[in-house]
CSV table of C-alpha atoms in Angstrom, one decimal:
chain,number,residue,atom,x,y,z
A,1,MET,CA,105.8,115.7,87.2
A,2,ILE,CA,105.3,119.5,87.1
A,3,PRO,CA,105.8,120.5,83.5
A,4,LYS,CA,107.7,123.7,82.9
A,5,VAL,CA,107.4,123.4,79.1
A,6,SER,CA,104.8,121.6,77.2
A,7,LEU,CA,104.7,121.2,73.4
A,8,ASP,CA,101.5,119.7,72.2
A,9,ASN,CA,101.0,118.2,68.7
A,10,ILE,CA,103.6,120.2,66.8
A,11,ASP,CA,103.7,120.0,63.0
A,12,LEU,CA,106.7,121.5,61.3
A,13,SER,CA,108.1,121.1,57.8
A,14,PHE,CA,110.3,123.1,55.4
A,15,PRO,CA,110.3,123.5,51.6
A,16,ASP,CA,112.8,121.1,50.1
A,17,ALA,CA,113.0,120.9,46.3
A,18,SER,CA,115.1,117.7,46.5
A,19,ARG,CA,112.1,115.7,47.9
A,20,PRO,CA,109.3,114.2,45.7
A,21,ASP,CA,106.6,116.0,47.8
A,22,GLY,CA,108.7,119.2,47.9
A,23,ARG,CA,108.8,119.4,51.8
A,24,LYS,CA,111.1,118.0,54.5
A,25,VAL,CA,109.0,117.1,57.5
A,26,ILE,CA,110.8,117.7,60.8
A,27,TYR,CA,107.9,117.2,63.3
A,28,GLU,CA,104.5,115.6,62.8
A,29,ASP,CA,102.1,115.5,65.7
A,30,PHE,CA,105.0,115.8,68.0
A,31,SER,CA,104.5,116.3,71.8
A,32,LEU,CA,107.0,116.8,74.6
A,33,GLN,CA,107.0,117.8,78.2
A,34,ILE,CA,109.9,119.1,80.2
A,35,GLU,CA,109.9,118.9,83.9
A,36,LYS,CA,110.3,122.0,86.0
A,37,GLY,CA,113.8,122.3,87.6
A,38,SER,CA,115.2,119.4,85.4
A,39,PHE,CA,118.4,119.3,83.4
A,40,THR,CA,116.8,117.9,80.3
A,41,VAL,CA,119.1,116.8,77.5
A,42,LEU,CA,117.7,116.4,74.0
A,43,LEU,CA,119.9,113.8,72.3
A,44,GLY,CA,119.7,112.9,68.7
A,45,PRO,CA,121.6,112.7,65.4
A,46,SER,CA,122.5,115.9,63.4
A,47,GLY,CA,119.5,117.2,61.5
A,48,CYS,CA,116.8,115.6,63.6
A,49,GLY,CA,115.5,119.0,64.8
A,50,LYS,CA,117.0,119.4,68.3
A,51,SER,CA,117.9,123.1,67.8
A,52,THR,CA,114.6,123.7,66.1
A,53,LEU,CA,112.9,122.6,69.2
A,54,LEU,CA,114.8,125.2,71.3
A,55,ASN,CA,113.7,127.9,68.8
A,56,ILE,CA,110.1,126.8,69.0
A,57,ILE,CA,110.2,126.9,72.9
A,58,ASN,CA,111.8,130.3,72.7
A,59,GLY,CA,109.2,131.6,70.3
A,60,LEU,CA,111.8,132.3,67.6
A,61,LEU,CA,110.3,129.8,65.2
A,62,LYS,CA,106.6,129.2,64.7
A,63,PRO,CA,105.5,125.7,63.8
A,64,ASN,CA,103.1,125.1,60.9
A,65,ASN,CA,100.6,123.8,63.4
A,66,ALA,CA,100.5,123.4,67.1
A,67,ARG,CA,97.8,122.6,69.7
A,68,GLY,CA,99.9,124.2,72.4
A,69,ILE,CA,103.3,125.7,73.2
A,70,VAL,CA,102.8,126.0,76.9
A,71,ILE,CA,105.1,127.6,79.4
A,72,ASP,CA,104.0,127.3,83.1
A,73,GLY,CA,100.5,126.6,82.0
A,74,THR,CA,100.2,129.6,79.6
A,75,ASP,CA,100.4,129.4,75.9
A,76,LEU,CA,103.4,131.3,74.6
A,77,ARG,CA,101.5,132.4,71.5
A,78,SER,CA,99.0,134.3,73.6
A,79,GLU,CA,101.7,135.7,76.0
A,80,PRO,CA,104.9,136.2,73.9
A,81,ASP,CA,106.5,138.0,76.9
A,82,LEU,CA,106.9,134.5,78.5
A,83,SER,CA,110.0,134.1,76.4
A,84,ARG,CA,111.6,136.8,78.4
A,85,GLN,CA,111.9,134.2,81.2
A,86,MET,CA,114.3,132.3,78.9
A,87,ALA,CA,117.9,132.8,77.9
A,88,TYR,CA,119.9,131.1,75.2
A,89,VAL,CA,123.4,129.8,75.0
A,90,PHE,CA,124.5,129.0,71.4
A,91,GLN,CA,127.0,126.7,69.9
A,92,GLY,CA,129.5,129.5,69.5
A,93,PRO,CA,129.8,132.4,72.0
A,94,ARG,CA,128.2,135.0,69.6
A,95,LEU,CA,129.7,137.9,71.6
A,96,LEU,CA,129.7,141.4,70.3
A,97,ARG,CA,133.4,142.0,69.6
A,98,TRP,CA,133.2,145.7,70.2
A,99,LYS,CA,131.9,145.2,73.8
A,100,THR,CA,133.8,143.9,76.7
A,101,LEU,CA,132.7,140.6,78.3
A,102,ALA,CA,130.8,142.5,81.0
A,103,GLU,CA,129.2,144.8,78.4
A,104,ASN,CA,128.1,141.7,76.5
A,105,ALA,CA,126.4,140.4,79.6
A,106,GLU,CA,124.7,143.8,80.2
A,107,PHE,CA,123.5,143.7,76.6
A,108,GLY,CA,121.5,140.5,77.4
A,109,LEU,CA,120.1,142.1,80.6
A,110,ARG,CA,119.0,145.2,78.6
A,111,GLY,CA,117.3,143.0,76.0
A,112,LEU,CA,115.4,140.9,78.4
A,113,GLY,CA,114.6,143.9,80.5
A,114,VAL,CA,115.7,142.6,83.8
A,115,GLN,CA,114.7,144.8,86.7
A,116,PRO,CA,115.8,146.6,88.7
A,117,ARG,CA,118.7,148.1,86.7
A,118,GLU,CA,120.6,148.9,89.9
A,119,LYS,CA,121.1,145.1,90.4
A,120,TRP,CA,122.8,144.6,87.1
A,121,ARG,CA,126.4,145.4,88.3
A,122,ASP,CA,126.1,143.0,91.2
A,123,LEU,CA,124.6,140.2,89.0
A,124,ILE,CA,127.4,140.6,86.4
A,125,ASP,CA,130.1,140.5,89.1
A,126,LYS,CA,128.5,137.5,90.8
A,127,TYR,CA,128.2,135.3,87.7
A,128,PHE,CA,131.6,136.3,86.2
A,129,ARG,CA,133.2,135.3,89.5
A,130,ALA,CA,131.2,132.1,89.6
A,131,VAL,CA,132.6,131.0,86.3
A,132,GLY,CA,136.2,132.1,87.2
A,133,LEU,CA,136.2,135.3,85.0
A,134,GLY,CA,136.0,137.9,87.8
A,135,ASP,CA,139.2,139.6,86.6
A,136,ALA,CA,138.6,139.1,82.9
A,137,GLN,CA,135.2,140.7,82.6
A,138,HIS,CA,136.6,144.0,81.3
A,139,LEU,CA,138.5,142.4,78.5
A,140,TYR,CA,137.3,142.3,74.9
A,141,PRO,CA,136.4,138.9,73.4
A,142,HIS,CA,139.5,138.9,71.1
A,143,GLN,CA,141.7,139.2,74.3
A,144,VAL,CA,140.6,135.9,75.8
A,145,SER,CA,140.6,132.2,74.9
A,146,GLY,CA,137.7,130.3,73.2
A,147,GLY,CA,136.8,128.6,76.5
A,148,MET,CA,136.6,132.0,78.3
A,149,ARG,CA,134.4,133.4,75.5
A,150,GLN,CA,132.0,130.5,75.9
A,151,ARG,CA,132.0,131.0,79.7
A,152,ALA,CA,131.1,134.7,79.1
A,153,SER,CA,128.3,133.6,76.8
A,154,ILE,CA,127.0,131.4,79.7
A,155,VAL,CA,127.2,134.4,82.0
A,156,ARG,CA,125.3,136.5,79.4
A,157,ALA,CA,122.4,134.0,79.7
A,158,TRP,CA,122.7,133.1,83.4
A,159,VAL,CA,122.9,136.7,84.6
A,160,ASN,CA,119.3,137.2,83.6
A,161,GLU,CA,118.5,134.5,86.2
A,162,PRO,CA,116.1,132.9,83.6
A,163,GLN,CA,113.6,130.3,84.6
A,164,ILE,CA,114.5,128.3,81.5
A,165,LEU,CA,118.0,128.1,80.0
A,166,LEU,CA,118.2,126.9,76.5
A,167,MET,CA,121.6,125.5,75.5
A,168,ASP,CA,122.3,124.5,71.9
A,169,GLU,CA,125.4,122.2,71.8
A,170,PRO,CA,127.3,124.9,73.8
A,171,PHE,CA,130.5,122.9,74.2
A,172,SER,CA,130.7,121.1,70.9
A,173,HIS,CA,133.3,123.6,69.4
A,174,LEU,CA,135.7,123.3,72.4
A,175,ASP,CA,138.5,120.9,72.9
A,176,GLU,CA,137.7,118.0,75.3
A,177,ILE,CA,139.7,119.4,78.3
A,178,THR,CA,138.0,122.8,78.0
A,179,ALA,CA,134.6,121.2,77.4
A,180,ALA,CA,135.0,119.0,80.6
A,181,GLU,CA,135.9,122.1,82.6
A,182,MET,CA,132.8,123.9,81.2
A,183,ARG,CA,130.5,121.1,82.1
A,184,ARG,CA,131.9,121.2,85.7
A,185,ILE,CA,131.3,125.0,85.8
A,186,LEU,CA,127.8,124.6,84.4
A,187,THR,CA,126.7,121.9,86.8
A,188,ASN,CA,128.3,123.7,89.8
A,189,LEU,CA,126.2,126.8,88.9
A,190,TRP,CA,123.1,124.8,88.4
A,191,THR,CA,123.3,122.7,91.6
A,192,SER,CA,124.5,125.7,93.7
A,193,GLU,CA,121.1,127.4,93.5
A,194,GLU,CA,118.3,126.4,95.9
A,195,GLU,CA,115.6,126.5,93.3
A,196,ARG,CA,117.1,124.9,90.3
A,197,ARG,CA,116.5,126.4,86.8
A,198,THR,CA,115.0,124.3,84.0
A,199,ILE,CA,117.8,123.6,81.5
A,200,VAL,CA,117.1,122.3,78.0
A,201,PHE,CA,120.4,121.2,76.6
A,202,VAL,CA,120.9,120.0,73.1
A,203,THR,CA,123.7,117.6,72.2
A,204,HIS,CA,124.6,114.7,69.9
A,205,ASP,CA,127.3,113.6,72.4
A,206,ILE,CA,126.1,110.6,74.3
A,207,SER,CA,128.8,110.8,77.0
A,208,GLU,CA,127.9,114.4,77.6
A,209,ALA,CA,124.3,113.6,77.9
A,210,ALA,CA,125.0,110.8,80.4
A,211,GLN,CA,127.1,113.1,82.5
A,212,LEU,CA,124.8,116.1,82.6
A,213,ALA,CA,121.2,115.0,82.4
A,214,THR,CA,118.5,114.4,85.0
A,215,ASP,CA,116.2,113.7,82.0
A,216,ILE,CA,117.3,112.4,78.7
A,217,ILE,CA,115.0,112.6,75.7
A,218,MET,CA,116.3,110.7,72.7
A,219,LEU,CA,115.1,111.7,69.2
A,220,THR,CA,115.1,109.7,66.0
A,221,PRO,CA,116.2,111.2,62.7
A,222,ALA,CA,113.6,113.5,61.0
A,223,PRO,CA,110.6,113.2,61.0
A,224,SER,CA,111.5,113.2,64.7
A,225,ARG,CA,109.8,111.2,67.4
A,226,ILE,CA,110.9,110.4,70.9
A,227,CYS,CA,112.4,107.0,70.9
A,228,LEU,CA,113.6,107.0,74.6
A,229,ARG,CA,112.8,109.0,77.7
A,230,ARG,CA,114.9,108.2,80.7
A,231,LYS,CA,115.6,109.7,84.1
A,232,VAL,CA,119.2,109.8,85.4
A,233,ASP,CA,119.2,109.8,89.1
A,234,LEU,CA,122.9,110.1,89.9
A,235,PRO,CA,124.3,112.4,92.6
A,236,TRP,CA,126.3,115.6,91.8
A,237,PRO,CA,129.1,116.2,91.1
A,238,ARG,CA,129.4,113.5,88.4
A,239,ARG,CA,132.5,112.3,86.8
A,240,MET,CA,132.5,111.3,83.2
A,241,ASP,CA,134.6,108.2,83.9
A,242,SER,CA,132.6,107.0,86.8
A,243,ASP,CA,131.0,103.5,86.5
A,244,GLU,CA,127.5,104.9,86.9
A,245,VAL,CA,127.9,107.5,84.1
A,246,ILE,CA,129.6,104.9,81.8
A,247,ALA,CA,126.7,102.5,82.5
A,248,VAL,CA,124.1,105.1,81.4
A,249,GLU,CA,126.2,105.9,78.4
A,250,LYS,CA,126.3,102.3,77.3
A,251,GLU,CA,122.6,102.0,77.8
A,252,LEU,CA,122.0,105.0,75.6
A,253,ARG,CA,124.2,103.7,72.9
A,254,HIS,CA,122.2,100.4,72.8
A,255,ALA,CA,119.0,102.3,72.8
A,256,PHE,CA,120.2,104.4,69.9
A,257,ALA,CA,121.1,101.3,67.9
A,258,GLU,CA,117.8,99.5,68.7
A,259,ARG,CA,115.3,102.3,68.6
A,260,ALA,CA,116.8,105.0,66.3
A,261,GLY,CA,118.5,102.5,64.0
A,262,ILE,CA,121.9,104.2,64.5
A,263,GLY,CA,124.8,101.9,65.5
A,264,PHE,CA,128.1,102.8,67.0
B,1,MET,CA,149.5,150.4,70.3
B,2,LEU,CA,150.6,153.0,67.8
B,3,ARG,CA,153.8,152.1,66.0
B,4,PHE,CA,155.8,154.5,63.8
B,5,ASP,CA,156.7,153.0,60.5
B,6,THR,CA,160.0,154.7,59.6
B,7,SER,CA,160.4,153.2,56.1
B,8,ALA,CA,156.8,154.1,55.2
B,9,ALA,CA,157.3,157.7,56.5
B,10,LEU,CA,160.6,158.0,54.5
B,11,ALA,CA,158.9,156.8,51.3
B,12,GLN,CA,156.1,159.4,51.8
B,13,ILE,CA,158.6,162.2,52.4
B,14,ALA,CA,160.6,161.1,49.4
B,15,SER,CA,157.5,161.2,47.1
B,16,VAL,CA,156.8,164.8,48.3
B,17,VAL,CA,160.4,165.8,47.7
B,18,VAL,CA,160.3,164.4,44.2
B,19,LEU,CA,157.1,166.2,43.5
B,20,LEU,CA,158.6,169.5,44.7
B,21,VAL,CA,161.8,169.0,42.7
B,22,VAL,CA,159.8,168.3,39.5
B,23,TRP,CA,157.6,171.3,40.2
B,24,ALA,CA,160.6,173.5,40.8
B,25,ALA,CA,162.4,172.2,37.6
B,26,ALA,CA,159.2,172.8,35.6
B,27,ALA,CA,158.9,176.3,37.0
B,28,ILE,CA,162.4,177.1,36.0
B,29,ILE,CA,161.9,175.8,32.5
B,30,VAL,CA,158.6,177.4,31.8
B,31,ASP,CA,157.4,181.0,32.3
B,32,MET,CA,157.3,181.7,36.1
B,33,ARG,CA,154.1,183.6,35.7
B,34,ALA,CA,152.4,180.5,34.2
B,35,LEU,CA,153.9,178.2,36.8
B,36,PRO,CA,155.4,179.9,39.9
B,37,ALA,CA,158.1,178.0,41.7
B,38,PRO,CA,157.2,176.2,44.9
B,39,TRP,CA,159.1,178.6,47.2
B,40,LEU,CA,157.1,181.6,45.8
B,41,VAL,CA,153.8,179.8,46.3
B,42,PHE,CA,154.7,178.7,49.8
B,43,GLY,CA,155.9,182.2,50.5
B,44,THR,CA,152.5,183.6,49.5
B,45,LEU,CA,150.8,180.9,51.6
B,46,GLY,CA,153.0,181.8,54.6
B,47,ASP,CA,152.0,185.5,54.1
B,48,LEU,CA,148.3,184.5,54.0
B,49,ILE,CA,148.6,182.5,57.2
B,50,LEU,CA,150.8,184.9,59.1
B,51,SER,CA,148.7,188.0,58.2
B,52,GLY,CA,145.5,186.1,59.2
B,53,GLN,CA,144.0,186.6,55.8
B,54,ALA,CA,143.7,182.8,55.3
B,55,PHE,CA,141.5,182.1,58.3
B,56,VAL,CA,138.2,183.8,57.5
B,57,PRO,CA,137.9,182.1,54.0
B,58,LEU,CA,139.1,178.9,55.5
B,59,GLY,CA,136.5,179.1,58.3
B,60,GLU,CA,133.7,179.9,55.8
B,61,THR,CA,134.5,176.9,53.6
B,62,LEU,CA,135.3,174.6,56.5
B,63,GLY,CA,132.0,175.5,58.2
B,64,ARG,CA,129.9,174.7,55.1
B,65,THR,CA,131.9,171.6,54.5
B,66,LEU,CA,131.6,170.2,58.0
B,67,ALA,CA,127.8,171.0,58.3
B,68,GLY,CA,127.1,169.3,54.9
B,69,PHE,CA,129.4,166.4,55.7
B,70,ALA,CA,127.7,165.8,59.0
B,71,LEU,CA,124.3,165.9,57.3
B,72,GLY,CA,125.5,163.5,54.6
B,73,MET,CA,127.0,161.1,57.1
B,74,VAL,CA,123.8,161.0,59.2
B,75,LEU,CA,121.5,160.6,56.2
B,76,GLY,CA,123.8,158.1,54.5
B,77,THR,CA,124.2,156.0,57.6
B,78,GLY,CA,120.4,155.9,58.2
B,79,TYR,CA,119.8,155.0,54.6
B,80,GLY,CA,122.5,152.3,54.6
B,81,ILE,CA,121.1,150.6,57.7
B,82,ALA,CA,117.5,150.9,56.5
B,83,ALA,CA,118.4,149.6,53.0
B,84,ALA,CA,120.3,146.6,54.5
B,85,LEU,CA,117.5,145.7,56.8
B,86,SER,CA,114.5,146.2,54.4
B,87,ARG,CA,114.6,144.7,51.0
B,88,THR,CA,111.6,146.8,50.0
B,89,PHE,CA,113.2,150.0,51.0
B,90,ARG,CA,116.4,149.0,49.2
B,91,GLU,CA,114.5,148.3,45.9
B,92,LEU,CA,112.3,151.4,46.2
B,93,THR,CA,115.3,153.7,46.6
B,94,LEU,CA,117.8,152.0,44.3
B,95,TRP,CA,117.2,154.0,41.2
B,96,LEU,CA,117.0,157.3,43.1
B,97,LEU,CA,120.3,156.5,44.7
B,98,GLN,CA,121.9,155.6,41.4
B,99,ILE,CA,120.6,158.7,39.7
B,100,SER,CA,122.0,160.9,42.4
B,101,ILE,CA,125.4,159.2,42.2
B,102,PHE,CA,125.5,159.4,38.4
B,103,THR,CA,124.3,163.0,38.1
B,104,PRO,CA,127.4,165.3,37.5
B,105,THR,CA,128.1,167.3,40.7
B,106,LEU,CA,128.5,170.5,38.7
B,107,ILE,CA,125.0,170.3,37.4
B,108,LEU,CA,123.7,169.7,40.9
B,109,ILE,CA,125.6,172.8,42.1
B,110,PHE,CA,124.1,175.0,39.3
B,111,LEU,CA,120.7,173.6,39.9
B,112,PHE,CA,120.8,174.2,43.7
B,113,LEU,CA,122.3,177.6,43.5
B,114,ILE,CA,119.7,178.7,40.9
B,115,SER,CA,116.7,177.0,42.6
B,116,LEU,CA,117.4,177.6,46.3
B,117,GLY,CA,119.5,180.7,46.1
B,118,ARG,CA,123.1,181.5,47.1
B,119,SER,CA,122.9,180.8,50.8
B,120,ASN,CA,124.9,178.8,53.3
B,121,LEU,CA,122.0,176.5,53.8
B,122,THR,CA,121.9,175.7,50.0
B,123,VAL,CA,125.5,174.6,50.1
B,124,ILE,CA,125.1,172.6,53.3
B,125,VAL,CA,122.0,170.8,51.8
B,126,LEU,CA,123.8,170.3,48.5
B,127,VAL,CA,127.0,168.9,50.2
B,128,GLY,CA,124.8,166.6,52.4
B,129,LEU,CA,122.9,165.3,49.4
B,130,VAL,CA,126.0,164.6,47.4
B,131,VAL,CA,127.8,162.9,50.3
B,132,MET,CA,124.7,160.9,51.4
B,133,PRO,CA,124.5,158.3,48.5
B,134,VAL,CA,128.3,157.6,48.7
B,135,VAL,CA,128.1,157.0,52.5
B,136,GLY,CA,124.8,155.1,52.1
B,137,THR,CA,126.2,152.7,49.5
B,138,TYR,CA,129.3,152.1,51.7
B,139,ILE,CA,127.2,151.4,54.8
B,140,ARG,CA,124.5,149.3,53.0
B,141,ASP,CA,127.3,147.1,51.6
B,142,ALA,CA,129.1,146.9,54.9
B,143,MET,CA,125.9,145.9,56.6
B,144,GLY,CA,125.7,142.9,54.2
B,145,ASP,CA,128.7,141.5,56.2
B,146,PHE,CA,126.8,141.7,59.5
B,147,GLU,CA,126.7,138.2,60.9
B,148,ASP,CA,123.3,136.4,60.9
B,149,GLU,CA,124.4,134.6,64.1
B,150,LEU,CA,124.5,138.0,65.9
B,151,THR,CA,121.0,138.8,64.7
B,152,GLU,CA,119.8,135.5,66.0
B,153,MET,CA,121.5,136.1,69.3
B,154,ALA,CA,119.8,139.6,69.5
B,155,ASP,CA,116.4,137.9,68.6
B,156,SER,CA,116.8,135.4,71.4
B,157,PHE,CA,117.6,138.1,73.9
B,158,LYS,CA,114.6,140.2,72.6
B,159,ILE,CA,116.9,143.2,71.8
B,160,GLY,CA,114.8,146.1,70.6
B,161,LEU,CA,115.4,148.2,67.5
B,162,ARG,CA,117.0,151.1,69.3
B,163,GLU,CA,119.4,148.9,71.2
B,164,ARG,CA,120.2,147.0,68.0
B,165,VAL,CA,121.1,150.2,66.2
B,166,THR,CA,123.1,151.8,69.0
B,167,GLY,CA,124.6,148.6,70.5
B,168,MET,CA,125.1,146.4,67.4
B,169,TYR,CA,124.9,148.1,64.0
B,170,LEU,CA,126.6,151.4,64.8
B,171,PRO,CA,129.6,149.9,66.6
B,172,PHE,CA,129.9,147.3,63.8
B,173,LEU,CA,129.8,150.1,61.3
B,174,VAL,CA,132.6,152.2,62.9
B,175,PRO,CA,135.4,150.9,60.6
B,176,PRO,CA,133.3,151.3,57.4
B,177,LEU,CA,132.0,154.7,58.7
B,178,LEU,CA,135.5,155.9,59.1
B,179,ALA,CA,136.5,154.7,55.7
B,180,ALA,CA,133.4,156.2,54.2
B,181,GLY,CA,134.1,159.4,56.2
B,182,ARG,CA,137.5,159.8,54.6
B,183,VAL,CA,136.0,159.7,51.1
B,184,ALA,CA,133.0,161.7,52.1
B,185,PHE,CA,135.0,164.6,53.6
B,186,THR,CA,137.1,164.9,50.5
B,187,LEU,CA,133.9,165.0,48.4
B,188,ALA,CA,132.2,167.5,50.8
B,189,TRP,CA,135.2,169.8,50.7
B,190,LYS,CA,135.4,169.7,46.9
B,191,VAL,CA,131.6,170.4,46.5
B,192,ALA,CA,131.7,173.3,49.0
B,193,PHE,CA,134.8,174.7,47.2
B,194,LEU,CA,133.2,174.4,43.7
B,195,SER,CA,129.9,176.0,45.0
B,196,GLU,CA,132.0,178.9,46.2
B,197,ILE,CA,133.7,179.3,42.9
B,198,PHE,CA,130.4,179.5,41.1
B,199,GLY,CA,128.2,181.2,43.6
B,200,PHE,CA,129.8,182.9,46.6
B,201,PRO,CA,131.7,186.1,47.3
B,202,ASN,CA,133.6,184.4,50.1
B,203,GLY,CA,135.4,181.1,51.1
B,204,ILE,CA,138.5,179.5,49.6
B,205,GLY,CA,136.7,178.8,46.4
B,206,TRP,CA,136.0,182.5,45.8
B,207,GLN,CA,139.7,183.3,46.6
B,208,VAL,CA,140.9,180.8,44.0
B,209,LYS,CA,138.4,182.3,41.5
B,210,THR,CA,139.7,185.8,42.3
B,211,GLY,CA,143.3,184.5,41.7
B,212,TYR,CA,142.2,183.1,38.3
B,213,ASP,CA,140.3,186.3,37.3
B,214,ILE,CA,143.3,188.5,37.9
B,215,TYR,CA,145.6,185.9,36.4
B,216,ASN,CA,147.6,185.6,39.7
B,217,ILE,CA,148.6,182.0,39.5
B,218,GLN,CA,150.9,182.3,42.5
B,219,LEU,CA,147.9,183.4,44.7
B,220,LEU,CA,145.7,180.7,43.1
B,221,LEU,CA,148.2,178.0,43.9
B,222,ALA,CA,148.7,179.3,47.5
B,223,TRP,CA,145.0,178.9,48.1
B,224,LEU,CA,145.0,175.5,46.5
B,225,MET,CA,147.9,174.4,48.8
B,226,LEU,CA,145.7,175.5,51.8
B,227,PHE,CA,142.9,173.5,50.3
B,228,ILE,CA,145.1,170.4,50.0
B,229,PHE,CA,146.6,170.8,53.5
B,230,VAL,CA,143.1,170.8,55.0
B,231,LEU,CA,142.4,167.5,53.3
B,232,LEU,CA,145.7,166.0,54.4
B,233,ILE,CA,145.0,167.0,58.0
B,234,ALA,CA,141.5,165.6,57.8
B,235,GLU,CA,142.8,162.4,56.5
B,236,GLN,CA,145.3,162.1,59.3
B,237,LEU,CA,142.6,162.8,61.9
B,238,MET,CA,140.4,160.1,60.4
B,239,ARG,CA,143.3,157.6,60.6
B,240,LEU,CA,143.9,158.6,64.3
B,241,ALA,CA,140.2,158.1,65.0
B,242,GLN,CA,140.3,154.7,63.4
B,243,ARG,CA,143.2,153.7,65.7
B,244,ARG,CA,141.4,155.2,68.7
B,245,PHE,CA,138.0,153.8,68.2
B,246,VAL,CA,138.5,150.4,66.7
B,247,LYS,CA,140.0,148.5,69.6
B,248,TRP,CA,138.6,145.1,68.7
């Protein structure tokens, strides 16, 4: 395995007055490797620190202690600009309501400093068309549906052509039909590129994990540890109701019950 | 889309008509020299405008007001954003801001005219400094509603300070800026007017003072009407700007 991201011996805790020792431990001596070009899904119950991991990888959150936060062999702490190779998709679209969808995408390009600038217009057009919003890119967020806003937020991230795409439960606020369509759009985008980007996707939805992942990393409740790591070698496109995906889903449910102590 | 609200317009017209009727009735009852009737006042105002006499004083007051207003808006917006983003800056400047709001404007006018001399620059700086804390408070409090989620988004996309200010904070602040602008312009206009009454041989303020000095209430009220019309026009322009610029 060629690791794209490597977290070595991470310690992270937050002050918590309700606990006897005054701290809530999220990670203790936690290590994780994410394979280059994989669609890695971090699966775990709410509060186990999945989103926190994304923030550590992105350099937005500094752990109390860490032997290494390594991107492509270089420690992020010594080379903070490495985080410019990453883009984030949040739970909600987090679009600027005073900018059109296209201007929101351009805002991301401007922030990450993608060069050359002359390419921006083509990139924006290309990815808005890819997610079926070619004609809607000049509308304001309030003029489009929730699903369209979330598609625009995916474009805002993807348009930077990041090496690592961090996605924090991006479809959890959508209705199931829209979410299914979004998963199809996302996997189409991801599989359509010759050199696949590394995606780190956080979810607590086992079905979603089974359908999307090439690698599943299952976390226990905090203090988190990895209780299962599994590859999913199924062809694309995948259907959520296919026997193979359902079999993976069942296995994950059993693993959750056995290893994380959470039953369904 | 702009929609004309007929009932609201009728109510506003009715209130103006009632005011004029009460004014006219009062003028008929009391001595016309103490309170001239509206038609006499508007007649004088018409003469001032048609003869062109109104425009020079109007331009002088408006120039000082607009320059001071612009200065106050820029300083106030800068202060509001800085105070919202930095707790230290906010605490350091809190007392200074409150003192400047609590100090009676008339005392500031006297102080500035005596200390800095009777120049246009004095009035512009004075108007700017009176307007600044009002705008600053508006903007600082409005910035409190800026969503943390958008700040996190900006952090994740490594958005720099300049881009945050021009692409996020200022557009977010357009509605509160317009609201603050309406209050600030009225304040700026009044401060410039008062400064002229006390320290200038020109501008609308001086014209009103002249009317008072020669006990010509009709002239005084005509200039006052002009003063009020400018405020009404500014208010309508601000409302139009709000509709034009706030599309979201």
